[in-house]
GROMACS .gro file of C-alpha atoms in nm:
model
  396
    1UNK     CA    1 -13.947   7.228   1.252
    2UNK     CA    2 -14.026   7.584   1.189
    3UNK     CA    3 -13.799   7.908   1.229
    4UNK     CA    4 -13.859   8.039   1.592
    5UNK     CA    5 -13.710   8.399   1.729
    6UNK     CA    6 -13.325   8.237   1.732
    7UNK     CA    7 -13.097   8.517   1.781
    8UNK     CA    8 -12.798   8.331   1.644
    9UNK     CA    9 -12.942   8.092   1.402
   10UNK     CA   10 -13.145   8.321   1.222
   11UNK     CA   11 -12.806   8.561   1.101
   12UNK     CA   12 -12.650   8.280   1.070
   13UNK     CA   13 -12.908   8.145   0.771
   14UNK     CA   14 -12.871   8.447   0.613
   15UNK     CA   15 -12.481   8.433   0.596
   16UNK     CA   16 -12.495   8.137   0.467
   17UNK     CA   17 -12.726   8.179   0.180
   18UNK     CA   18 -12.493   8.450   0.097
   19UNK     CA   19 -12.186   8.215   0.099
   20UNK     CA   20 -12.365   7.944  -0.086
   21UNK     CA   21 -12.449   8.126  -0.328
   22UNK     CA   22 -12.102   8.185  -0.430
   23UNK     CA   23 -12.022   7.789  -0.440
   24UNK     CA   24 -12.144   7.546  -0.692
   25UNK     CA   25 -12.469   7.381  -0.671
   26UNK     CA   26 -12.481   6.988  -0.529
   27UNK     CA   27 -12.602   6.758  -0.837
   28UNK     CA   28 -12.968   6.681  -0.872
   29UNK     CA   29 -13.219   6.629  -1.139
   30UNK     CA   30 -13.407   6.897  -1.289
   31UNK     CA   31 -13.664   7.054  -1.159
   32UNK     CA   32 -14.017   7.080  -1.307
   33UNK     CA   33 -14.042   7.367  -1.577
   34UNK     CA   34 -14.278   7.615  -1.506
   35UNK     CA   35 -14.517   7.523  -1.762
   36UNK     CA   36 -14.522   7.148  -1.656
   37UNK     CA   37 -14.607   7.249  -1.266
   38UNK     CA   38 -14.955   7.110  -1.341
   39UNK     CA   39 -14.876   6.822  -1.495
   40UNK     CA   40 -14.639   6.693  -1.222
   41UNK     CA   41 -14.760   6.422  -1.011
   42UNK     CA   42 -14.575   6.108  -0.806
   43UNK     CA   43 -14.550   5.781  -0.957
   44UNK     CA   44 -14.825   5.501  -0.898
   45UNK     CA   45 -15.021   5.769  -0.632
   46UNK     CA   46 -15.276   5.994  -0.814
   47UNK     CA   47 -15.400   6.309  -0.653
   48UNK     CA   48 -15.207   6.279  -0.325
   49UNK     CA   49 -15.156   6.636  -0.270
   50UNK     CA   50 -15.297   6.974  -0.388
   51UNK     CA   51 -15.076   7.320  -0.439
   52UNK     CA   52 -15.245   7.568  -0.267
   53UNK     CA   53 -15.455   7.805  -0.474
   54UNK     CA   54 -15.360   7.609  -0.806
   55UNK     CA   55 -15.539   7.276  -0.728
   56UNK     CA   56 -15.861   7.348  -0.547
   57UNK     CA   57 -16.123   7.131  -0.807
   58UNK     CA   58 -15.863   6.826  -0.695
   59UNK     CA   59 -15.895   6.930  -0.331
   60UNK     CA   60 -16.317   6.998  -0.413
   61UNK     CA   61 -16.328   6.629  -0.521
   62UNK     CA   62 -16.157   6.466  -0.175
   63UNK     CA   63 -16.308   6.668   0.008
   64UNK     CA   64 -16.618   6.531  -0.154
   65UNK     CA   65 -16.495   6.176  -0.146
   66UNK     CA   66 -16.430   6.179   0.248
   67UNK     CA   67 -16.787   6.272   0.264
   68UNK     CA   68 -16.918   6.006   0.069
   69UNK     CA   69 -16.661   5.738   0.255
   70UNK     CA   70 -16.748   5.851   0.658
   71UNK     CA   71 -17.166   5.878   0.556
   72UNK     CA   72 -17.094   5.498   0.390
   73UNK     CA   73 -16.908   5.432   0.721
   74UNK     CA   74 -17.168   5.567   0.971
   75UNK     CA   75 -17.475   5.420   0.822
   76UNK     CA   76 -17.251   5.043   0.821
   77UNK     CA   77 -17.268   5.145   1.199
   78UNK     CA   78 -17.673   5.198   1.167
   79UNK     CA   79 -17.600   5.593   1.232
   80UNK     CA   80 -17.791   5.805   1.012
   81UNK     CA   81 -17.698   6.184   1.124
   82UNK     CA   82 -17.424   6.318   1.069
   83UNK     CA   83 -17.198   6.437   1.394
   84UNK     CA   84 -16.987   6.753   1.511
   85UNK     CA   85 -16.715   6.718   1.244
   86UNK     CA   86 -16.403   6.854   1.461
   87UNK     CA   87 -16.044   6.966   1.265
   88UNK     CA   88 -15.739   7.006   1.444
   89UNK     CA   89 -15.439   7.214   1.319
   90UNK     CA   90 -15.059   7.205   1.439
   91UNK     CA   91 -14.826   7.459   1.386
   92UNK     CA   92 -14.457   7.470   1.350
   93UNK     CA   93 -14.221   7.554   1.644
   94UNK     CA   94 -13.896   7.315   1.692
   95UNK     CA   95 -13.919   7.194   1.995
   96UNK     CA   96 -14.189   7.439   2.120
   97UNK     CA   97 -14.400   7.130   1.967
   98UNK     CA   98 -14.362   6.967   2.345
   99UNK     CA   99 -14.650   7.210   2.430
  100UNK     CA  100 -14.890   7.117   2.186
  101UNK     CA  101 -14.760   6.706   2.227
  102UNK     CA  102 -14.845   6.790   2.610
  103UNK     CA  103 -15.221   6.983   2.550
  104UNK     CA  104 -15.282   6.676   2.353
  105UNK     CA  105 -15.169   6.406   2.583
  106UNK     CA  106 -15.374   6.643   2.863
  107UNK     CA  107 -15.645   6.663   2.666
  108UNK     CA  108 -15.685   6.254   2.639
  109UNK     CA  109 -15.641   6.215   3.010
  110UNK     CA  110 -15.901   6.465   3.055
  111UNK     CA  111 -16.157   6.190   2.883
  112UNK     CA  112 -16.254   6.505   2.651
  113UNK     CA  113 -16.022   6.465   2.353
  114UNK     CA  114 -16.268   6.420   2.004
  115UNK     CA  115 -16.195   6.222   1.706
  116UNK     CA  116 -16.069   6.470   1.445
  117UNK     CA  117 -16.224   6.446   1.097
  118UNK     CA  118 -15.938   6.629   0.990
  119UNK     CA  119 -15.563   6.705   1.085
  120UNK     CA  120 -15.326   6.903   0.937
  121UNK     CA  121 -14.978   6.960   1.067
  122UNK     CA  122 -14.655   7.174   0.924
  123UNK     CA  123 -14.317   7.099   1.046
  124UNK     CA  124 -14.300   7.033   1.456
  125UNK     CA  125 -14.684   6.993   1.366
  126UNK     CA  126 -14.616   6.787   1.103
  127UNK     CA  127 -14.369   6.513   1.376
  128UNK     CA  128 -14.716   6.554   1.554
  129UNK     CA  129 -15.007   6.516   1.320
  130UNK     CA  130 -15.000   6.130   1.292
  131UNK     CA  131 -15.019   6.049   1.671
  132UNK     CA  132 -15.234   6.325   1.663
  133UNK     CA  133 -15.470   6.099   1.401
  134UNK     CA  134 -15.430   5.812   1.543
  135UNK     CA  135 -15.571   5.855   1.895
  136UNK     CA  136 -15.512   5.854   2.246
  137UNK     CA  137 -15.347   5.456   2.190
  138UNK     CA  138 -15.031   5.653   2.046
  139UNK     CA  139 -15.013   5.919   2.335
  140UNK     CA  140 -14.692   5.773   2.493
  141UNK     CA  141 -14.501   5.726   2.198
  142UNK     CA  142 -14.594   6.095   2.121
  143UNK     CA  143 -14.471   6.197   2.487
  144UNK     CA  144 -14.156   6.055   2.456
  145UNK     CA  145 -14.061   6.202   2.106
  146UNK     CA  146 -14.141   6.512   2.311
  147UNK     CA  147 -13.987   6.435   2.618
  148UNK     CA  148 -13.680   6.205   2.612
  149UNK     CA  149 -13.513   6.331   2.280
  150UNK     CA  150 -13.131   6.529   2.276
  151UNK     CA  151 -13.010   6.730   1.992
  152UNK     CA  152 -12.809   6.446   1.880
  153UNK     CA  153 -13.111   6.252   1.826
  154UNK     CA  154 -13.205   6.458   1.601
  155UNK     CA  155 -12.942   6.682   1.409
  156UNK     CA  156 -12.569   6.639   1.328
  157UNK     CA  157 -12.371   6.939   1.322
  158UNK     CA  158 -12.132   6.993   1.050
  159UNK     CA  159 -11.806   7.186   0.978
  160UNK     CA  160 -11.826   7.520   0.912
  161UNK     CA  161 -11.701   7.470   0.518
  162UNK     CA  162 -11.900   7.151   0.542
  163UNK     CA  163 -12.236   7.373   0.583
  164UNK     CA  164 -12.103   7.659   0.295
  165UNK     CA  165 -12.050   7.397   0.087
  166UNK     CA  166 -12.296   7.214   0.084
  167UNK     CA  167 -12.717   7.247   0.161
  168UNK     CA  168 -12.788   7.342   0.505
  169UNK     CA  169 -12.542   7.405   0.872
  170UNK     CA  170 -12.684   7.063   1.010
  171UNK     CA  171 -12.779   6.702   0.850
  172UNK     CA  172 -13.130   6.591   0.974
  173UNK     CA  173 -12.976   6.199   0.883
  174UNK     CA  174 -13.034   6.128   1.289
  175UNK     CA  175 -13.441   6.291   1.260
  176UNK     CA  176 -13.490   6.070   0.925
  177UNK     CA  177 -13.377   5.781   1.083
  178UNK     CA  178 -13.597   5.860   1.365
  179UNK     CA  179 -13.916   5.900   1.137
  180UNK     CA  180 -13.836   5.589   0.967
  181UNK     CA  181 -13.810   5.382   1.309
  182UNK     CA  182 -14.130   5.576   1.451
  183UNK     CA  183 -14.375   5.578   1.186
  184UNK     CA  184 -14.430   5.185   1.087
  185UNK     CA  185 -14.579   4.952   0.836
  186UNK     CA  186 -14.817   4.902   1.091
  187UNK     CA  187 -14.925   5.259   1.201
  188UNK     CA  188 -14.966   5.367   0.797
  189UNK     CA  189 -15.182   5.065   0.782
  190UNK     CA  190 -15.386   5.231   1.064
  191UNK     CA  191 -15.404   5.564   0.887
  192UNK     CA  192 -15.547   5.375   0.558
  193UNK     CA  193 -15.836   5.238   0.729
  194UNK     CA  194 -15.946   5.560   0.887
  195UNK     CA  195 -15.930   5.702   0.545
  196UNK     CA  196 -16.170   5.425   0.461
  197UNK     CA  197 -16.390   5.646   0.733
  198UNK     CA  198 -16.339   5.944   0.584
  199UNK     CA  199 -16.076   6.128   0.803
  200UNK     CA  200 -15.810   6.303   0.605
  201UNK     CA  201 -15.436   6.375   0.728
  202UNK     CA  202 -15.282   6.652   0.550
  203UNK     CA  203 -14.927   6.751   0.598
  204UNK     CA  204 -14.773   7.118   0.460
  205UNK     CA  205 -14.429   7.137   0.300
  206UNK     CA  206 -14.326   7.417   0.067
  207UNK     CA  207 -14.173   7.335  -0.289
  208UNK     CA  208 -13.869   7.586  -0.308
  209UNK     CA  209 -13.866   7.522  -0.713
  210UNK     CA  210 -14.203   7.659  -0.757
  211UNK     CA  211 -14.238   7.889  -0.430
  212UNK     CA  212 -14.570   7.705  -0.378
  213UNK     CA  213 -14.719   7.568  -0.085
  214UNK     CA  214 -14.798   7.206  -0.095
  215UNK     CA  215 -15.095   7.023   0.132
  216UNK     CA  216 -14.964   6.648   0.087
  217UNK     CA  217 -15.279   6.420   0.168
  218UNK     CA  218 -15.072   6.131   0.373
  219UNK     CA  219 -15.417   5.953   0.439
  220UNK     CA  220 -15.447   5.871   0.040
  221UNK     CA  221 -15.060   5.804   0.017
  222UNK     CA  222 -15.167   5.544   0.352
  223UNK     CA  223 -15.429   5.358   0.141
  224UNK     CA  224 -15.252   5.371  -0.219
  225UNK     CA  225 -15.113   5.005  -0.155
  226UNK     CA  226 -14.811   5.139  -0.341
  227UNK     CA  227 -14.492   4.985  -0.241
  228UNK     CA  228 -14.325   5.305  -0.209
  229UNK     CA  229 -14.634   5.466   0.025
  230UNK     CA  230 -14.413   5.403   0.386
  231UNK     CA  231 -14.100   5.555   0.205
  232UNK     CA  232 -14.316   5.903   0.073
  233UNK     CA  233 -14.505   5.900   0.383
  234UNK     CA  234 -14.118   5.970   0.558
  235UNK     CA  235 -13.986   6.183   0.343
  236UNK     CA  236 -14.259   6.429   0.372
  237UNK     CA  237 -14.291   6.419   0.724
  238UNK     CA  238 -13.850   6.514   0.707
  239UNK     CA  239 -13.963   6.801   0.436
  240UNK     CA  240 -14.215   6.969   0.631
  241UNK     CA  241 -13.961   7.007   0.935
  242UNK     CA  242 -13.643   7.096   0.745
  243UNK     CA  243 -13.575   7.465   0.799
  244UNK     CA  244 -13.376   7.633   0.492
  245UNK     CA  245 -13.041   7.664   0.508
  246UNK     CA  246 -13.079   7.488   0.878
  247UNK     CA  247 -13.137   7.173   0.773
  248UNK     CA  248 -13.124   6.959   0.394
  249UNK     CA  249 -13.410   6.980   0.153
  250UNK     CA  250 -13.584   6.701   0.055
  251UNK     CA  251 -13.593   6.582  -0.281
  252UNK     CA  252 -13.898   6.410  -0.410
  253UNK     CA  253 -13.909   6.255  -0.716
  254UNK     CA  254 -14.215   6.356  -0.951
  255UNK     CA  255 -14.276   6.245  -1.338
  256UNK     CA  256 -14.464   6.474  -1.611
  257UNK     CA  257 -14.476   6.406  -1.954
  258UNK     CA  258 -14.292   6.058  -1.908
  259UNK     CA  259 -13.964   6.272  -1.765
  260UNK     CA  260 -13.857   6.225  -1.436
  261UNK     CA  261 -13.822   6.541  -1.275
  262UNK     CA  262 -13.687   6.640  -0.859
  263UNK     CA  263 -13.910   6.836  -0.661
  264UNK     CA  264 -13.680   7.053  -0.357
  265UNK     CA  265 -13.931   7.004  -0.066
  266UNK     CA  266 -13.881   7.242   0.267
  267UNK     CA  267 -14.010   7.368   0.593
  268UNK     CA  268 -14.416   7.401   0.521
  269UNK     CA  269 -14.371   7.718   0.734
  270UNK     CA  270 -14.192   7.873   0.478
  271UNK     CA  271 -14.553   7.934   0.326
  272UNK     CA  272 -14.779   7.903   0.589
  273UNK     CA  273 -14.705   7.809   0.996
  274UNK     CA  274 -15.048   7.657   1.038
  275UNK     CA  275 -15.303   7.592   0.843
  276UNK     CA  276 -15.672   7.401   0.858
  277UNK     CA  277 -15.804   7.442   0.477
  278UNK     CA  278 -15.687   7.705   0.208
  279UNK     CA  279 -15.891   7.988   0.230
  280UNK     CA  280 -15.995   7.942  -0.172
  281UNK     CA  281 -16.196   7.610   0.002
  282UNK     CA  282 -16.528   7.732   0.036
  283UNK     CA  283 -16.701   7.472   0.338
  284UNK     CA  284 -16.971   7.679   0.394
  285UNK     CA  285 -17.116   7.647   0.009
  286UNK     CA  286 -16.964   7.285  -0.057
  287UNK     CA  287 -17.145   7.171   0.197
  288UNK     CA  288 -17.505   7.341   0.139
  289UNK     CA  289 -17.468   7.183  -0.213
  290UNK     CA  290 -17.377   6.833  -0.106
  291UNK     CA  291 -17.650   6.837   0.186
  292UNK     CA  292 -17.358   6.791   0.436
  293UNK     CA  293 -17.450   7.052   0.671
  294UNK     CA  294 -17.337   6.970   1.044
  295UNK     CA  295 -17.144   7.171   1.317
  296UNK     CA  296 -16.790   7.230   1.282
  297UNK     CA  297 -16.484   7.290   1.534
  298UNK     CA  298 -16.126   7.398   1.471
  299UNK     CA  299 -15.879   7.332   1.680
  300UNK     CA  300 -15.564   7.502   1.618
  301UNK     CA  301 -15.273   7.451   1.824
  302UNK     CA  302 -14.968   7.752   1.807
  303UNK     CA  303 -14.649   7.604   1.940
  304UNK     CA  304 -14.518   7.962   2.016
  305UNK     CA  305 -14.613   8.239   2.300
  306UNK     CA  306 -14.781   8.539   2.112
  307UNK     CA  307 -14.740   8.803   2.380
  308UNK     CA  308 -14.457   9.020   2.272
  309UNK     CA  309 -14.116   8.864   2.367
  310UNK     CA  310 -13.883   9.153   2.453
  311UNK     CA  311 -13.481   9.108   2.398
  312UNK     CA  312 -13.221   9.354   2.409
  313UNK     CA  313 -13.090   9.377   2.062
  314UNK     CA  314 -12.690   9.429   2.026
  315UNK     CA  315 -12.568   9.730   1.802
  316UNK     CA  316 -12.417   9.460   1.508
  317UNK     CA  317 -12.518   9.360   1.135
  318UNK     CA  318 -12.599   9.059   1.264
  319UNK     CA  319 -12.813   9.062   1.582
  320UNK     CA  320 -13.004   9.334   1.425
  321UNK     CA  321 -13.094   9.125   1.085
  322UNK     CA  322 -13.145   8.807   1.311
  323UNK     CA  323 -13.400   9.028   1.539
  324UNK     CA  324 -13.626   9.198   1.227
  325UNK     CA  325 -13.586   8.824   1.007
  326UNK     CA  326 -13.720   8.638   1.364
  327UNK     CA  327 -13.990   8.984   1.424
  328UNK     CA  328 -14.114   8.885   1.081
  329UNK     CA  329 -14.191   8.516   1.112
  330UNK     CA  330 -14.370   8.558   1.440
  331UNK     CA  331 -14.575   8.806   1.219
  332UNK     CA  332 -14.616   8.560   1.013
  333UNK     CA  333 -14.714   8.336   1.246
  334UNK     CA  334 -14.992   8.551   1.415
  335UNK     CA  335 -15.099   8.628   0.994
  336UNK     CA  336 -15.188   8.321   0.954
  337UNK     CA  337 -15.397   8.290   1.306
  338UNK     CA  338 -15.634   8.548   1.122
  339UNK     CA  339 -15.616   8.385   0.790
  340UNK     CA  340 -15.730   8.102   0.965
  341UNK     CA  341 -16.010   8.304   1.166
  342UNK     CA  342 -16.165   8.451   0.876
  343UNK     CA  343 -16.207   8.148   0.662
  344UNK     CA  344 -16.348   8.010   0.958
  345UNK     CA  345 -16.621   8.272   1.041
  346UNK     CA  346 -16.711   8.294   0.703
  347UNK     CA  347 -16.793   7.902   0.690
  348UNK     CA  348 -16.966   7.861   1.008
  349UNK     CA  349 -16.672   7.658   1.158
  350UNK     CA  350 -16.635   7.718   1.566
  351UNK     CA  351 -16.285   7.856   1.583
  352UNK     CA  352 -16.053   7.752   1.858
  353UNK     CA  353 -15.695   7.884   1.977
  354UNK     CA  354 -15.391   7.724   2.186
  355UNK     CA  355 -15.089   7.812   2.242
  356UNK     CA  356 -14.805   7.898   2.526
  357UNK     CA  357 -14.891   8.112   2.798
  358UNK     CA  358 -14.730   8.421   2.918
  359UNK     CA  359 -14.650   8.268   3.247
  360UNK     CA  360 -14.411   7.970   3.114
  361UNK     CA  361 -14.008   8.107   3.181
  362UNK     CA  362 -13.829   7.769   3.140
  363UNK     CA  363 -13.485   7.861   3.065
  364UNK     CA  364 -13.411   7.740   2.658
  365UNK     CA  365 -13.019   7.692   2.643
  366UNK     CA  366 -13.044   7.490   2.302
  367UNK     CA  367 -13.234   7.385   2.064
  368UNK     CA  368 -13.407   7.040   2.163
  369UNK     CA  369 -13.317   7.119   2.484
  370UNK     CA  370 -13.470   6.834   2.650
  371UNK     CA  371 -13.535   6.969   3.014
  372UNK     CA  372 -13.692   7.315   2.860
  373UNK     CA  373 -13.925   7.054   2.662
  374UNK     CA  374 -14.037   6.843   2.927
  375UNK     CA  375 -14.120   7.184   3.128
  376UNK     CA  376 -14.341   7.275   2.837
  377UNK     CA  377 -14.507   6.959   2.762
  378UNK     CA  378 -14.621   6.962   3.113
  379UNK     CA  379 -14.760   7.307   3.106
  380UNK     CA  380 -14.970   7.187   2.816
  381UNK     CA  381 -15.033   6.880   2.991
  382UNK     CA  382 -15.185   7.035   3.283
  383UNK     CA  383 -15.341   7.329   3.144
  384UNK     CA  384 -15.586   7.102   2.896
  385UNK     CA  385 -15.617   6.860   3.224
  386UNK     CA  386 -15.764   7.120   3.371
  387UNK     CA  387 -15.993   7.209   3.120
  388UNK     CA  388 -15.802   7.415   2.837
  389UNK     CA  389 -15.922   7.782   2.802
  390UNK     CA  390 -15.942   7.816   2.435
  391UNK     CA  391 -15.938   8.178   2.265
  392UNK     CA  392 -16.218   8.221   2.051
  393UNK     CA  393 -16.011   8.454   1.845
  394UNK     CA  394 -15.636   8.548   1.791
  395UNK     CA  395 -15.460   8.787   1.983
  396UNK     CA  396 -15.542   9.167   1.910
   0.00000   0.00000   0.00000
């Protein structure tokens, strides 16, 4: 769900890599050698997902594809030009992702919302991408993920020699179950046909084996027909919000070579808090070739304040490393705004920023703290009512 400025959780992680590291390893299969990386792929679903800056003629081709399938689609429709192709983005944030499930929900009552050729979501994003895809018909069951949910709904605590001794403080069993009972046969049946459009749904997760970032396209995955699609489609959406060391890794199971292989699968923010396309995408000159020039919107959606967010820092080992580990991933964070920014001006795409205001002080006692998240979602609720003021650049 992404790492946000914790003052406790963050030393916390850090302590307990430290003790892990002196326990055994849990069993799993072996991970992918190096030199099979490339080779790796998930059984009975070809091509559903692209590491970032390794697999960009893959990426090229379904990017091409989705072309191809919404042009098919719009002249079924007798429409022969093509329209504003709009992206939308979600970052990470824990349960800072009310704001962004709020602007959303806003947005639709405003009568303004677009339909998103593309959405791409990491961690809390990643909880909110699908609703996201699907439309305005899923904004209620996106409110009350947002609005109604407790910490038990979501995490289980464990013992303190529980969480050294095994792969994370807290079991996400309670959030996986969630996903599971949330995301039906029915809605990935949804998300197949609008592939058959040519919208894409791309979800981030980072796999901890390679330290790679991985863009997993859960629009292909929708429309593979394999048995196992609903099952993958879970599991990734789990990956992409389970924090290391907070919460379990995922374990995917990948083939190369005829050898089964495990894939450990974590928090997409680990690479990258937000994301639209990898920069190594060129839009601007894939398009001029292909004769698929049109305007182009992102919308990018930061569930986190960016103004500076002061704290009195105790004199101890452990407030101060918890302080400069959560200073670094808001840096992070605000990197990846500009990443995002430059690709963007450099391919013509209109580039468009959201994310908490200054002025929201709801007190946070926990995390999932249900009353600070139904303050928030309401901010963002109202604010894109009202006609969101989107920054044209990122803070600075």
């Amino acid at each position: 769900m992404a790492l946000k400025s914790q003052p406790l959780l963050l030393p916390v992680l850090l302590l307990s890599a430290l003790l892990l590291s002196a326990c055994g390893a849990l069993e799993r299969k072996a991970a992918v050698p190096a030199e099979l990386q490339s080779k790796a792929v998930i059984a009975d679903m070809k091509e559903v997902r692209y590491r970032i800056g390794v697999d960009n003629a893959t990426l090229e081709r379904e990017a091409i594809a989705s072309f191809e399938r919404e042009r098919n689609y719009l002249r079924s429709k007798g429409v022969h030009s093509l329209p504003p192709a709009n992206f939308l983005a979600v970052s990470g944030g824990g349960d800072n992702g009310a704001f962004g499930a709020g602007l959303l929900n806003g947005w639709s009552a405003a009568g303004s919302r677009p339909e998103f050729k593309l959405v791409t979501g990491v961690s809390t994003g990643a909880l909110i991408a699908p609703y996201a895809f699907l439309g305005k018909d899923y904004d209620e069951q996106l409110k009350r993920f947002y609005t109604t949910l407790k910490p038990a709904d979501l995490i289980k605590r464990r013992s303190i020699l529980a969480a050294i001794t095994s792969d994370a403080l807290s079991d996400n069993l309670p959030l996986a179950k969630l996903v599971e009972k949330e995301i039906t046969q029915e809605m990935l049946e949804a998300i197949a046909r609008e592939y058959k459009k040519g919208r894409l749904l791309l979800i981030g997760t980072t796999d901890l084996d390679a330290r790679s970032g991985v863009i997993w396209n859960m629009t292909r995955i929708a429309a593979s027909g394999s048995p196992d699609a609903l099952k993958l489609f879970h599991k990734i959406l789990v990956a992409s919000s389970a924090i290391p060391g907070a919460f379990p890794p995922v374990m995917i199971d990948v083939e190369a070579l005829d050898k089964k292989y495990h894939e450990m699968h974590v928090d997409g923010g680990a690479v990258a808090q937000v994301f639209v396309y990898p920069p190594s995408f060129h839009l601007k000159d894939l398009s001029g070739a292909k004769n698929a020039k049109r305007e182009r919107r992102a919308f990018i959606i930061r569930n986190a304040r960016l103004d500076p967010d002061w704290h009195e820092v105790q004199r101890s080992t452990m407030s101060i490393a918890g302080r400069a580990i959560s200073s670094l991933i808001n840096s992070q964070g605000i990197g990846d705004l500009y990443r995002i920014f430059m690709t963007t001006q450099r391919d013509g795409v209109d580039f468009n920023l959201a994310f908490i205001p200054p002025t929201f002080k709801a007190e946070h006692k926990e995390e999932f703290d249900t009353e600070y998240m139904r303050q928030l979602y309401q901010t963002g609720f109202e604010m894109a009512v009202k006609g969101y003021p989107w920054q044209k650049r990122p803070p600075g």
